[in-house]
Coordinates of C-alpha atoms in Angstrom, one line a residue:
M1 CA 30.0 32.7 -18.1
G2 CA 32.3 29.6 -17.8
T3 CA 35.2 28.2 -19.8
H4 CA 33.6 24.9 -20.8
R5 CA 35.2 23.0 -17.9
K6 CA 33.2 20.1 -16.4
I7 CA 31.3 20.5 -13.2
E8 CA 30.7 17.4 -11.2
I9 CA 27.3 16.8 -9.6
M10 CA 27.3 14.8 -6.4
D11 CA 23.8 14.0 -5.3
T12 CA 23.3 13.4 -1.6
T13 CA 19.5 12.6 -1.5
L14 CA 20.2 9.3 0.1
R15 CA 22.3 10.7 2.9
D16 CA 21.7 14.4 3.6
G17 CA 18.3 14.2 1.9
E18 CA 17.3 11.5 4.4
Q19 CA 18.0 13.9 7.2
T20 CA 14.7 15.7 6.2
S21 CA 12.4 15.4 9.2
G22 CA 10.2 12.4 8.8
V23 CA 12.1 10.8 5.9
S24 CA 13.5 7.4 6.0
F25 CA 14.1 5.3 2.9
L26 CA 13.9 1.5 2.9
P27 CA 17.0 -0.3 1.7
S28 CA 15.1 -1.4 -1.5
E29 CA 14.0 2.2 -2.1
K30 CA 17.6 3.4 -1.7
L31 CA 18.7 1.0 -4.3
Q32 CA 16.0 2.1 -6.8
I33 CA 16.9 5.8 -6.2
A34 CA 20.6 5.1 -6.6
K35 CA 20.0 3.3 -9.9
L36 CA 17.9 6.2 -11.3
L37 CA 20.5 8.8 -10.2
L38 CA 23.5 7.0 -11.8
E39 CA 21.9 5.4 -14.8
E40 CA 19.0 7.6 -15.7
L41 CA 20.0 11.0 -14.6
K42 CA 23.7 10.4 -15.1
V43 CA 24.9 12.2 -12.0
D44 CA 28.6 11.9 -11.4
R45 CA 28.6 10.7 -7.8
I46 CA 26.1 9.8 -5.1
E47 CA 26.4 9.9 -1.3
V48 CA 24.2 7.1 0.1
A49 CA 24.6 6.9 3.9
S50 CA 26.4 7.8 7.1
A51 CA 28.7 5.1 8.6
R52 CA 27.7 3.4 11.8
V53 CA 24.1 4.6 11.8
S54 CA 22.2 1.3 11.9
Q55 CA 22.1 -2.2 10.7
G56 CA 19.3 -1.1 8.2
E57 CA 21.7 1.5 6.8
M58 CA 24.4 -1.2 6.4
E59 CA 21.9 -3.4 4.5
G60 CA 20.9 -0.5 2.2
V61 CA 24.6 0.4 1.5
K62 CA 25.4 -3.2 0.7
K63 CA 22.6 -3.5 -1.8
I64 CA 23.9 -0.4 -3.6
T65 CA 27.6 -1.3 -3.5
Q66 CA 26.9 -4.8 -4.8
W67 CA 25.0 -3.4 -7.7
A68 CA 27.5 -0.7 -8.3
A69 CA 30.4 -3.2 -8.3
E70 CA 28.6 -5.2 -11.1
K71 CA 28.1 -2.0 -13.1
G72 CA 31.6 -0.5 -12.6
Y73 CA 30.3 2.4 -10.5
S74 CA 32.0 1.7 -7.2
D75 CA 34.1 4.9 -7.3
R76 CA 30.9 6.9 -7.7
V77 CA 29.2 5.7 -4.5
E78 CA 30.3 7.6 -1.4
V79 CA 29.6 7.2 2.3
L80 CA 30.0 9.8 5.1
G81 CA 32.5 8.7 7.7
F82 CA 34.0 10.2 10.9
V83 CA 37.4 10.8 12.4
D84 CA 37.1 7.7 14.6
T85 CA 39.8 5.3 13.4
P86 CA 39.2 2.5 12.7
A87 CA 35.4 2.4 13.3
S88 CA 34.0 4.3 10.2
V89 CA 36.6 2.8 7.8
D90 CA 35.9 -0.7 9.0
W91 CA 32.1 -0.1 8.6
L92 CA 32.7 1.0 5.0
V93 CA 34.8 -2.0 4.3
E94 CA 32.1 -4.3 5.6
A95 CA 29.5 -2.5 3.5
G96 CA 31.6 -2.8 0.3
A97 CA 32.0 1.0 -0.1
K98 CA 35.1 2.3 -1.8
V99 CA 34.9 6.1 -1.2
M100 CA 34.6 7.8 2.2
N101 CA 33.6 11.5 2.7
L102 CA 35.4 12.2 6.0
L103 CA 33.7 14.8 8.3
T104 CA 36.2 17.1 9.8
K105 CA 35.8 20.4 11.7
G106 CA 35.9 23.4 9.4
S107 CA 35.6 26.0 12.1
L108 CA 37.7 26.6 15.2
N109 CA 34.4 27.1 17.2
H110 CA 33.3 23.5 16.4
L111 CA 36.7 22.1 17.0
T112 CA 37.2 23.8 20.4
H113 CA 33.7 23.3 21.8
Q114 CA 32.6 20.0 20.3
L115 CA 35.8 18.0 20.0
K116 CA 37.7 20.0 22.7
K117 CA 41.0 19.5 20.7
T118 CA 43.7 21.7 19.3
P119 CA 44.2 22.1 15.6
E120 CA 47.4 20.0 15.8
Q121 CA 45.6 17.2 17.5
H122 CA 42.7 17.2 14.9
F123 CA 45.1 17.3 12.0
E124 CA 47.0 14.3 13.4
D125 CA 43.7 12.4 13.9
I126 CA 42.7 13.2 10.3
H127 CA 46.0 12.0 8.9
T128 CA 45.7 8.7 10.9
C129 CA 42.2 8.1 9.5
V130 CA 43.2 8.9 5.9
N131 CA 46.2 6.6 6.0
Y132 CA 44.1 3.8 7.5
A133 CA 41.4 4.3 4.9
R134 CA 44.0 4.1 2.1
S135 CA 45.5 1.0 3.6
K136 CA 42.0 -0.6 3.2
G137 CA 41.6 0.5 -0.4
I138 CA 39.3 3.5 0.4
T139 CA 39.5 6.8 -1.4
V140 CA 39.0 9.8 0.8
N141 CA 37.2 13.1 0.3
V142 CA 37.0 15.5 3.2
Y143 CA 34.1 17.7 4.4
L144 CA 34.9 20.8 6.4
E145 CA 31.9 20.9 8.6
D146 CA 30.8 24.5 9.5
W147 CA 33.2 25.8 6.8
S148 CA 31.1 29.0 6.3
N149 CA 31.4 30.0 9.9
G150 CA 35.0 29.1 9.8
M151 CA 35.7 31.5 7.0
R152 CA 33.7 34.2 8.8
N153 CA 35.2 33.8 12.2
S154 CA 38.4 31.7 12.1
M155 CA 39.7 32.1 8.6
D156 CA 43.3 31.4 9.6
Y157 CA 42.4 28.0 11.1
T158 CA 40.2 27.1 8.1
M159 CA 42.8 28.0 5.5
E160 CA 45.4 26.1 7.5
L161 CA 43.2 23.0 7.5
I162 CA 42.8 23.3 3.7
G163 CA 46.5 23.6 3.3
F164 CA 47.1 20.5 5.4
L165 CA 44.5 18.5 3.4
N166 CA 46.2 19.6 0.2
E167 CA 49.6 18.4 1.5
I168 CA 48.2 14.9 2.3
R169 CA 46.5 14.8 -1.1
V170 CA 43.0 13.9 -0.3
R171 CA 40.9 13.4 -3.5
R172 CA 38.4 16.2 -2.9
I173 CA 37.9 19.0 -0.3
M174 CA 34.2 19.7 0.3
L175 CA 33.1 23.1 1.5
P176 CA 29.6 23.0 3.2
D177 CA 27.5 26.0 4.1
T178 CA 26.4 23.8 7.0
L179 CA 23.8 26.2 8.5
G180 CA 22.8 27.9 5.2
L181 CA 23.9 31.3 6.4
L182 CA 26.0 32.7 3.6
H183 CA 24.9 35.2 1.1
P184 CA 26.2 35.2 -2.5
R185 CA 28.8 37.9 -2.1
E186 CA 30.4 36.0 0.8
V187 CA 30.4 32.8 -1.2
S188 CA 32.1 34.6 -4.1
H189 CA 34.7 36.1 -1.8
F190 CA 35.5 33.0 0.3
V191 CA 35.6 30.6 -2.7
K192 CA 37.8 32.9 -4.7
L193 CA 40.3 33.2 -1.8
I194 CA 40.5 29.4 -1.6
T195 CA 40.7 28.5 -5.3
T196 CA 43.3 31.2 -5.9
E197 CA 45.4 29.9 -3.0
F198 CA 45.0 26.2 -3.9
P199 CA 44.5 26.2 -7.7
D200 CA 45.4 22.5 -8.1
C201 CA 42.8 21.2 -5.5
H202 CA 39.4 19.9 -6.4
F203 CA 36.8 21.7 -4.3
D204 CA 33.1 20.8 -3.9
F205 CA 30.5 23.3 -2.6
H206 CA 27.6 22.0 -0.5
A207 CA 24.8 24.6 -0.1
H208 CA 21.8 24.6 2.3
N209 CA 18.7 26.7 1.6
D210 CA 17.8 28.3 4.9
Y211 CA 17.6 31.8 3.3
D212 CA 16.4 30.5 -0.1
L213 CA 19.8 31.4 -1.5
S214 CA 21.2 28.0 -2.3
I215 CA 21.0 28.3 -6.1
A216 CA 22.4 31.9 -6.1
N217 CA 25.3 30.6 -3.9
V218 CA 25.9 27.6 -6.2
L219 CA 26.3 30.0 -9.1
E220 CA 28.7 32.2 -7.3
A221 CA 30.7 29.2 -6.1
I222 CA 31.0 27.9 -9.7
Y223 CA 31.9 31.3 -11.1
N224 CA 34.8 31.4 -8.6
G225 CA 36.4 28.1 -9.3
I226 CA 34.4 25.3 -7.6
A227 CA 34.7 22.0 -9.4
G228 CA 31.7 20.1 -7.9
I229 CA 28.3 20.8 -6.6
H230 CA 26.2 18.8 -4.0
T231 CA 22.5 18.5 -4.6
T232 CA 19.4 16.6 -3.5
V233 CA 16.3 15.6 -5.5
N234 CA 13.4 18.0 -4.7
G235 CA 15.8 20.0 -2.4
L236 CA 15.4 17.4 0.4
G237 CA 17.6 17.9 3.5
E238 CA 17.8 19.1 7.0
R239 CA 15.8 22.2 7.9
A240 CA 15.1 24.1 4.6
G241 CA 16.9 21.5 2.6
N242 CA 19.8 21.5 0.2
A243 CA 20.3 22.9 -3.3
P244 CA 17.7 21.1 -5.5
L245 CA 19.1 18.9 -8.2
E246 CA 16.5 20.1 -10.7
S247 CA 17.2 23.8 -10.2
V248 CA 21.0 23.4 -10.2
T249 CA 20.7 21.5 -13.6
A250 CA 18.5 24.1 -15.2
V251 CA 20.6 27.1 -13.9
L252 CA 23.9 25.6 -15.0
K253 CA 22.7 24.7 -18.4
D254 CA 21.0 28.1 -19.1
F255 CA 23.3 30.6 -17.3
T256 CA 26.8 29.1 -17.7
D257 CA 29.0 27.5 -20.3
Y258 CA 30.1 24.8 -17.9
K259 CA 29.5 21.2 -18.9
I260 CA 27.4 18.8 -16.7
S261 CA 26.6 15.2 -17.4
L262 CA 23.0 15.2 -16.3
N263 CA 20.2 13.9 -18.5
E264 CA 17.6 16.6 -17.6
S265 CA 14.8 14.8 -19.5
K266 CA 14.6 12.2 -16.7
I267 CA 14.4 14.8 -13.8
Y268 CA 10.7 14.8 -13.5
R269 CA 10.3 11.0 -13.4
V270 CA 13.0 10.8 -10.7
S271 CA 11.5 13.7 -8.8
K272 CA 8.0 12.1 -8.6
L273 CA 9.5 8.7 -7.5
V274 CA 11.5 10.4 -4.7
E275 CA 8.3 12.3 -3.7
Q276 CA 6.5 9.0 -3.3
F277 CA 9.3 7.2 -1.4
S278 CA 10.0 10.2 0.9
G279 CA 6.4 11.2 1.5
Q280 CA 7.4 14.8 1.1
H281 CA 4.9 16.5 -1.2
I282 CA 6.4 18.8 -3.9
P283 CA 5.0 22.3 -3.6
A284 CA 2.9 23.2 -6.7
N285 CA 5.0 26.3 -7.4
K286 CA 8.4 24.6 -7.0
P287 CA 10.6 25.4 -10.0
V288 CA 11.1 22.7 -12.7
V289 CA 9.2 19.9 -11.0
G290 CA 6.2 21.7 -9.3
E291 CA 2.7 21.0 -10.7
N292 CA 2.1 24.7 -11.7
V293 CA 5.5 25.7 -13.1
F294 CA 4.6 25.0 -16.7
T295 CA 1.0 26.0 -16.4
Q296 CA -0.3 29.2 -17.9
T297 CA -3.3 30.5 -16.0
A298 CA -4.0 33.9 -17.6
G299 CA -5.9 33.9 -20.9
I300 CA -3.6 36.6 -22.3
H301 CA -0.6 34.3 -21.9
A302 CA -2.3 31.5 -23.8
D303 CA -3.2 34.0 -26.5
G304 CA 0.4 35.2 -26.6
D305 CA 1.7 31.6 -26.9
N306 CA -0.6 31.2 -29.9
K307 CA 1.1 34.2 -31.4
K308 CA 4.8 33.5 -31.8
N309 CA 5.2 31.9 -28.3
L310 CA 5.3 35.4 -26.7
Y311 CA 5.3 34.0 -23.1
F312 CA 7.9 31.2 -23.6
N313 CA 11.3 31.3 -22.0
D314 CA 14.3 28.9 -22.2
L315 CA 12.8 26.8 -19.4
L316 CA 10.8 24.6 -21.7
P317 CA 8.9 21.8 -20.1
E318 CA 9.9 19.3 -22.8
R319 CA 13.5 19.5 -21.5
F320 CA 12.4 17.8 -18.3
G321 CA 10.0 15.3 -19.7
R322 CA 6.9 17.5 -19.1
Q323 CA 4.3 19.4 -21.1
R324 CA 3.0 23.0 -21.0
K325 CA -0.5 23.2 -19.7
Y326 CA -3.1 25.9 -19.8
A327 CA -5.2 26.2 -16.7
L328 CA -8.9 26.4 -16.8
G329 CA -10.7 28.8 -14.5
K330 CA -12.3 32.2 -14.2
T331 CA -9.2 34.0 -15.6
S332 CA -8.4 31.6 -18.4
G333 CA -10.4 32.9 -21.3
K334 CA -11.0 31.3 -24.7
A335 CA -7.3 31.0 -25.6
N336 CA -6.6 28.7 -22.7
I337 CA -9.7 26.6 -23.5
L338 CA -8.7 26.4 -27.2
K339 CA -5.2 25.1 -26.1
N340 CA -6.9 22.3 -24.0
L341 CA -9.4 21.5 -26.7
Q342 CA -6.5 21.1 -29.3
E343 CA -4.8 18.7 -26.9
L344 CA -8.0 16.6 -26.6
G345 CA -8.6 16.8 -30.4
I346 CA -12.0 18.5 -29.9
S347 CA -13.4 21.3 -32.1
L348 CA -16.4 23.4 -31.0
E349 CA -18.5 25.9 -32.8
Q350 CA -18.0 29.5 -31.8
D351 CA -21.3 29.7 -29.8
E352 CA -20.5 26.4 -28.1
L353 CA -17.0 27.7 -27.2
T354 CA -18.5 30.9 -25.7
K355 CA -20.9 28.8 -23.6
V356 CA -18.1 26.4 -22.5
T357 CA -16.0 29.5 -21.5
Q358 CA -18.9 30.9 -19.5
K359 CA -19.4 27.6 -17.7
I360 CA -15.7 27.3 -16.8
I361 CA -15.8 30.8 -15.4
E362 CA -18.9 30.0 -13.4
L363 CA -17.4 26.7 -12.1
G364 CA -14.0 28.4 -11.5
D365 CA -15.8 30.7 -8.9
K366 CA -16.8 27.6 -7.0
K367 CA -13.4 25.8 -6.8
E368 CA -9.8 26.7 -7.0
R369 CA -8.9 25.0 -10.2
V370 CA -10.6 23.5 -13.2
T371 CA -8.5 20.7 -14.7
T372 CA -8.0 19.4 -18.2
E373 CA -9.7 16.2 -17.0
D374 CA -12.8 18.2 -16.1
L375 CA -13.1 19.6 -19.6
P376 CA -14.9 16.7 -21.3
Y377 CA -17.5 16.7 -18.5
I378 CA -18.0 20.4 -18.9
I379 CA -18.4 20.2 -22.7
S380 CA -20.8 17.3 -22.4
D381 CA -22.9 19.3 -19.9
V382 CA -22.9 22.4 -22.1
L383 CA -23.8 20.5 -25.3
Q384 CA -26.7 18.9 -23.6
N385 CA -27.8 22.2 -22.2
N386 CA -27.7 23.6 -25.8
S387 CA -30.1 21.0 -27.0
I388 CA -32.7 21.6 -24.3
S389 CA -35.0 24.6 -24.1
K390 CA -35.2 26.0 -20.6
N391 CA -38.9 26.7 -19.8
I392 CA -38.6 25.2 -16.4
F393 CA -35.8 26.0 -14.0
I394 CA -34.9 25.9 -10.3
E395 CA -35.2 29.5 -9.0
G396 CA -33.9 28.8 -5.6
Y397 CA -33.4 26.1 -2.9
H398 CA -32.4 25.8 0.7
M399 CA -31.0 22.5 2.0
T400 CA -30.3 21.3 5.6
H401 CA -28.5 18.2 6.7
S402 CA -28.2 17.6 10.5
K403 CA -27.2 14.7 12.6
G404 CA -30.2 12.9 14.0
L405 CA -32.7 14.7 11.8
K406 CA -33.9 14.0 8.3
P407 CA -32.5 16.3 5.6
T408 CA -34.9 18.9 4.4
V409 CA -35.2 21.0 1.2
Q410 CA -37.1 24.1 0.5
L411 CA -37.5 24.5 -3.3
K412 CA -38.6 27.3 -5.6
L413 CA -39.4 26.2 -9.2
S414 CA -40.3 28.3 -12.2
I415 CA -42.6 26.6 -14.8
H416 CA -43.3 28.6 -17.9
G417 CA -42.9 31.9 -16.0
K418 CA -44.9 30.9 -12.9
S419 CA -43.2 30.3 -9.6
F420 CA -44.0 27.4 -7.2
E421 CA -42.6 26.7 -3.7
E422 CA -42.7 23.5 -1.6
S423 CA -40.6 22.0 1.1
S424 CA -40.1 18.4 2.2
S425 CA -37.8 16.1 4.2
G426 CA -36.4 12.8 3.0
D427 CA -34.0 10.0 3.5
G428 CA -31.2 12.1 1.8
Q429 CA -30.9 15.6 0.4
Y430 CA -31.7 14.5 -3.1
D431 CA -34.7 12.4 -1.8
A432 CA -35.9 15.5 0.0
F433 CA -35.5 17.6 -3.2
M434 CA -37.5 15.1 -5.2
R435 CA -40.3 14.9 -2.7
A436 CA -40.6 18.7 -2.8
L437 CA -40.6 18.5 -6.6
V438 CA -43.3 15.8 -6.5
K439 CA -45.5 18.1 -4.4
I440 CA -45.2 20.9 -6.9
Y441 CA -46.0 18.7 -9.9
K442 CA -48.8 16.8 -8.1
S443 CA -50.4 20.1 -7.1
Q444 CA -50.6 20.9 -10.8
G445 CA -51.9 17.4 -11.8
F446 CA -48.7 16.5 -13.6
Q447 CA -46.7 13.2 -13.5
L448 CA -43.0 12.8 -13.4
P449 CA -41.0 10.0 -15.1
K450 CA -39.5 7.1 -13.1
L451 CA -35.9 7.3 -12.1
T452 CA -34.3 4.0 -13.2
D453 CA -30.6 4.6 -12.7
Y454 CA -28.4 7.2 -10.9
H455 CA -24.7 7.3 -11.5
V456 CA -22.1 9.6 -10.0
S457 CA -18.5 10.0 -11.3
I458 CA -15.6 12.5 -10.9
P459 CA -12.8 13.2 -13.4
P460 CA -9.7 11.1 -13.1
G461 CA -7.4 12.3 -10.4
G462 CA -10.2 14.2 -8.7
K463 CA -9.8 15.4 -5.1
T464 CA -12.2 16.5 -2.5
D465 CA -13.0 19.7 -4.5
A466 CA -13.5 17.7 -7.7
F467 CA -16.4 18.3 -10.0
V468 CA -19.2 15.7 -9.8
E469 CA -21.0 14.5 -12.8
T470 CA -24.4 12.9 -12.1
V471 CA -26.0 10.9 -14.9
I472 CA -29.7 10.0 -14.2
T473 CA -31.7 7.6 -16.4
W474 CA -35.4 8.2 -16.7
D475 CA -38.4 6.3 -18.0
F476 CA -41.2 8.4 -19.5
G477 CA -42.6 6.1 -22.1
K478 CA -39.1 6.1 -23.6
I479 CA -35.8 5.8 -21.8
F480 CA -33.5 8.9 -21.7
K481 CA -30.6 10.3 -19.7
T482 CA -29.7 13.7 -18.3
K483 CA -26.4 14.9 -16.8
G484 CA -25.6 17.5 -14.2
L485 CA -22.2 19.0 -13.3
D486 CA -21.3 20.8 -10.1
S487 CA -18.7 20.7 -7.3
D488 CA -21.6 19.5 -5.0
Q489 CA -23.0 16.1 -5.7
T490 CA -26.6 16.9 -4.7
V491 CA -26.6 20.1 -6.8
A492 CA -25.3 18.1 -9.8
A493 CA -28.2 15.7 -9.4
M494 CA -30.6 18.7 -9.2
M495 CA -29.2 20.1 -12.4
A496 CA -29.7 16.7 -14.1
T497 CA -33.3 16.7 -12.8
E498 CA -33.9 20.2 -14.1
K499 CA -32.9 19.1 -17.6
M500 CA -35.3 16.2 -17.3
L501 CA -38.2 18.5 -16.5
N502 CA -37.5 20.5 -19.7
I503 CA -37.2 17.4 -21.8
I504 CA -40.6 16.0 -20.7
D505 CA -42.1 19.4 -21.1
K506 CA -41.0 19.4 -24.7
M507 CA -42.2 15.8 -25.2
D508 CA -45.7 16.7 -24.2
T509 CA -45.8 20.0 -26.0
R510 CA -44.8 18.1 -29.2
A511 CA -47.6 15.6 -28.6
S512 CA -50.5 18.0 -28.2
D513 CA -49.2 21.6 -28.3
K514 CA -50.1 21.8 -24.6
V515 CA -49.1 20.1 -21.4
K516 CA -50.8 16.7 -21.0
F517 CA -49.5 15.3 -17.8
Q518 CA -51.6 12.6 -16.1
E519 CA -53.4 13.5 -12.9
L520 CA -52.4 11.6 -9.8
K521 CA -54.9 11.0 -7.0
N522 CA -55.0 9.5 -3.6
Q523 CA -51.5 8.1 -3.4
N524 CA -49.4 7.8 -0.2
P525 CA -45.8 9.1 -0.1
E526 CA -44.2 5.7 -0.6
Q527 CA -46.4 5.2 -3.7
D528 CA -45.5 8.7 -4.8
K529 CA -41.8 7.9 -4.6
E530 CA -42.3 4.7 -6.7
N531 CA -44.6 6.2 -9.3
F532 CA -42.8 9.5 -9.7
Y533 CA -39.2 8.6 -9.8
G534 CA -38.8 4.9 -9.8
N535 CA -38.7 2.2 -7.1
E536 CA -34.9 1.8 -7.6
Y537 CA -34.3 5.3 -6.3
S538 CA -33.9 4.4 -2.7
A539 CA -31.1 2.0 -3.4
T540 CA -29.2 4.1 -5.9
A541 CA -29.7 7.8 -5.4
R542 CA -29.8 8.7 -1.7

């Protein structure tokens, strides 16, 4: 655990995060993210760009530095620069930036093969650049690019470079695991060597996540004397990305005594905005900000949460501006459903709850996830089913839909225990189904109501696998509606129609204690369609 010292958080979403393949923020987007990072999340510093990249980059940096100057944040906005006196420094001055993060060579391999210079030449170039920056009012921090390989393969050179930077008193020395290749024991060893040798220096650690070890490495770096951590929102960054801001915050608050300034309750809001601006979708199982991370799926977990919060840990969703959810599906059980009903303010009788649970399990077999938004649709469907006796039901069907051919339906229907089969084609699958149904009822001398309205809806936020609720309005001397719910639109309409058949069966039974449908004679198919299920059908229900 720590000693209550402050750990700085420098977020580089706008610089290193923008190196994510396919990500490019607009200048206006950069300004919005910068404002959120500094004012909402309260990060200590932000790195917003690389010098000399483009005119668009210059425009974005100017927007941020002008706003930062008005707010008194100029010393918290940083720009990556290069050992190219005077080019990078002059670019920063034009952009209004006050802090340069100077990129130097942290390994002898990079220095020898990329710059083709000796250590002495590189140190002299760095000194010239730092002095020039200071003459222009620029504060200098220094990156040791490829520092991790430097410590592995050319430690004498890397330690000599750190000693030189300490002598010329740069503000911060930043140690990047540029290729994300270190494991936690190496981080612990290397950082301990450096912080012990140079106890008065401020060192930042910059982790990449190629082996999914960035957070473990961050912890080891802090335990061994690092004073600042670099992050990106949602873990954006080159290749596998950087240490995610959201995870760093949670881990430091829960596993150390070190102080950080971040307002974690704003993390989710900022995360979602960066998701939109970057176009990089957040994985559902991503810690802290993923869609599923605060969702209990197993019914036993929901039951445990009802009994002394048995499945809670310190990672509470309210900390991050989120809420715990209880997934609905074939493994959820009554406890999950009760949790969702409480959230909706709905109370069901025990038998109704049992039937809702059964319906969710049935639907959960058809699609990956049943959402809270689906629940009112399911309850409505179940409650209507409860009020309708089921003497008539669809025993089976086979539907075809082929390009260039009319859809066809083969239907098997049970009426008071007796089975009937018919097939038909139509202008759409539901039309074909209705035509087959008409044949069955006409053969028995029965009449069907007119279909007067056909309405399809899906729950808010529904996707391609969303449930479909079909509400059909019928005229059978009196107007009534039936609903069907399924992941398939045609099947949902068929379920609504099945309910209609049972309602009209009950209507006629009440009237005369026996079925009294009117006999239809000598009608052509178009008249059948109009008489049986309404002349508005063709415009609304195909």
